[in-house]
CSV table of C-alpha atoms in Angstrom, one decimal:
chain,number,residue,atom,x,y,z
A,382,MET,CA,0.0,0.0,0.0
A,383,SER,CA,1.5,3.3,-1.0
A,384,SER,CA,1.8,6.3,1.3
A,385,LYS,CA,-0.2,9.4,0.6
A,386,ARG,CA,2.2,11.6,2.5
A,387,HIS,CA,3.4,13.4,-0.7
A,388,ILE,CA,-0.3,14.3,-1.5
A,389,ARG,CA,-0.8,15.7,2.0
A,390,ARG,CA,2.4,17.8,1.8
A,391,LYS,CA,1.4,19.2,-1.6
A,392,ALA,CA,-2.1,20.0,-0.5
A,393,CYS,CA,-0.9,22.5,2.2
A,394,LYS,CA,2.4,23.6,0.5
A,395,GLY,CA,2.6,27.4,0.5
A,396,LYS,CA,-0.5,27.9,2.6
A,397,HIS,CA,-0.6,29.4,6.0
A,398,ARG,CA,-2.2,27.3,8.7
A,399,TYR,CA,-4.5,28.9,11.2
A,400,THR,CA,-5.5,27.2,14.5
A,401,ASN,CA,-9.2,28.2,14.2
A,402,ALA,CA,-11.7,29.6,11.7
A,403,ALA,CA,-11.8,33.0,13.5
A,404,ASP,CA,-8.1,33.5,13.0
A,405,ALA,CA,-8.4,32.7,9.3
A,406,GLN,CA,-11.3,35.1,9.0
A,407,ALA,CA,-9.3,37.8,10.7
A,408,ALA,CA,-6.5,37.2,8.1
A,409,ILE,CA,-9.0,37.6,5.3
A,410,SER,CA,-10.0,41.0,6.8
A,411,GLY,CA,-6.4,42.0,7.1
A,412,LEU,CA,-5.7,41.0,3.5
A,413,HIS,CA,-8.6,43.1,2.3
A,414,ARG,CA,-7.4,46.1,4.3
A,415,ARG,CA,-3.9,45.9,2.9
A,416,LYS,CA,-4.5,45.0,-0.7
A,417,GLY,CA,-8.1,46.0,-1.3
A,418,TYR,CA,-11.0,43.7,-2.0
A,419,GLN,CA,-9.7,40.4,-3.5
A,420,GLY,CA,-13.1,38.9,-4.2
A,421,TYR,CA,-15.1,36.7,-1.9
A,422,MET,CA,-13.0,34.3,0.2
A,423,GLN,CA,-14.0,31.7,2.7
A,424,THR,CA,-12.3,29.8,5.5
A,425,TYR,CA,-12.2,26.0,5.4
A,426,HIS,CA,-11.0,23.2,7.6
A,427,CYS,CA,-8.1,21.2,6.1
A,428,SER,CA,-8.5,17.4,6.4
A,429,PHE,CA,-4.8,16.9,5.8
A,430,CYS,CA,-3.2,19.2,8.4
A,431,GLY,CA,-6.1,19.7,10.7
A,432,GLY,CA,-5.8,23.5,10.6
A,433,TYR,CA,-7.8,26.2,8.8
A,434,HIS,CA,-6.9,27.9,5.5
A,435,PHE,CA,-8.8,30.4,3.4
A,436,GLY,CA,-9.3,31.0,-0.3
A,437,HIS,CA,-11.8,31.6,-3.1
A,438,PRO,CA,-14.6,29.0,-3.1
A,439,PRO,CA,-14.6,26.5,-5.9
A,440,ARG,CA,-16.7,27.5,-8.9
A,441,PHE,CA,-19.9,25.6,-9.5
A,442,LYS,CA,-19.4,23.3,-12.5
A,443,HIS,CA,-22.4,23.1,-14.7
A,444,PRO,CA,-23.2,19.8,-16.2
A,445,THR,CA,-22.5,19.5,-19.9
A,446,TYR,CA,-25.4,18.5,-22.1
A,447,ARG,CA,-24.8,16.9,-25.5
């Protein structure tokens, strides 16, 4: 059975980990104050590291009809 360690490392690489959702939300507010509105962002719990990150939500994918 192969290890999924490299996938876990890649999933959180370059992201800042916050201990709770409130800290991540405060970071979003700080980012908007420093750089202006960057579009809607949300916090999410990371199943790989157990912390919280933030980012733009995934776009809804419409089904393709043929």
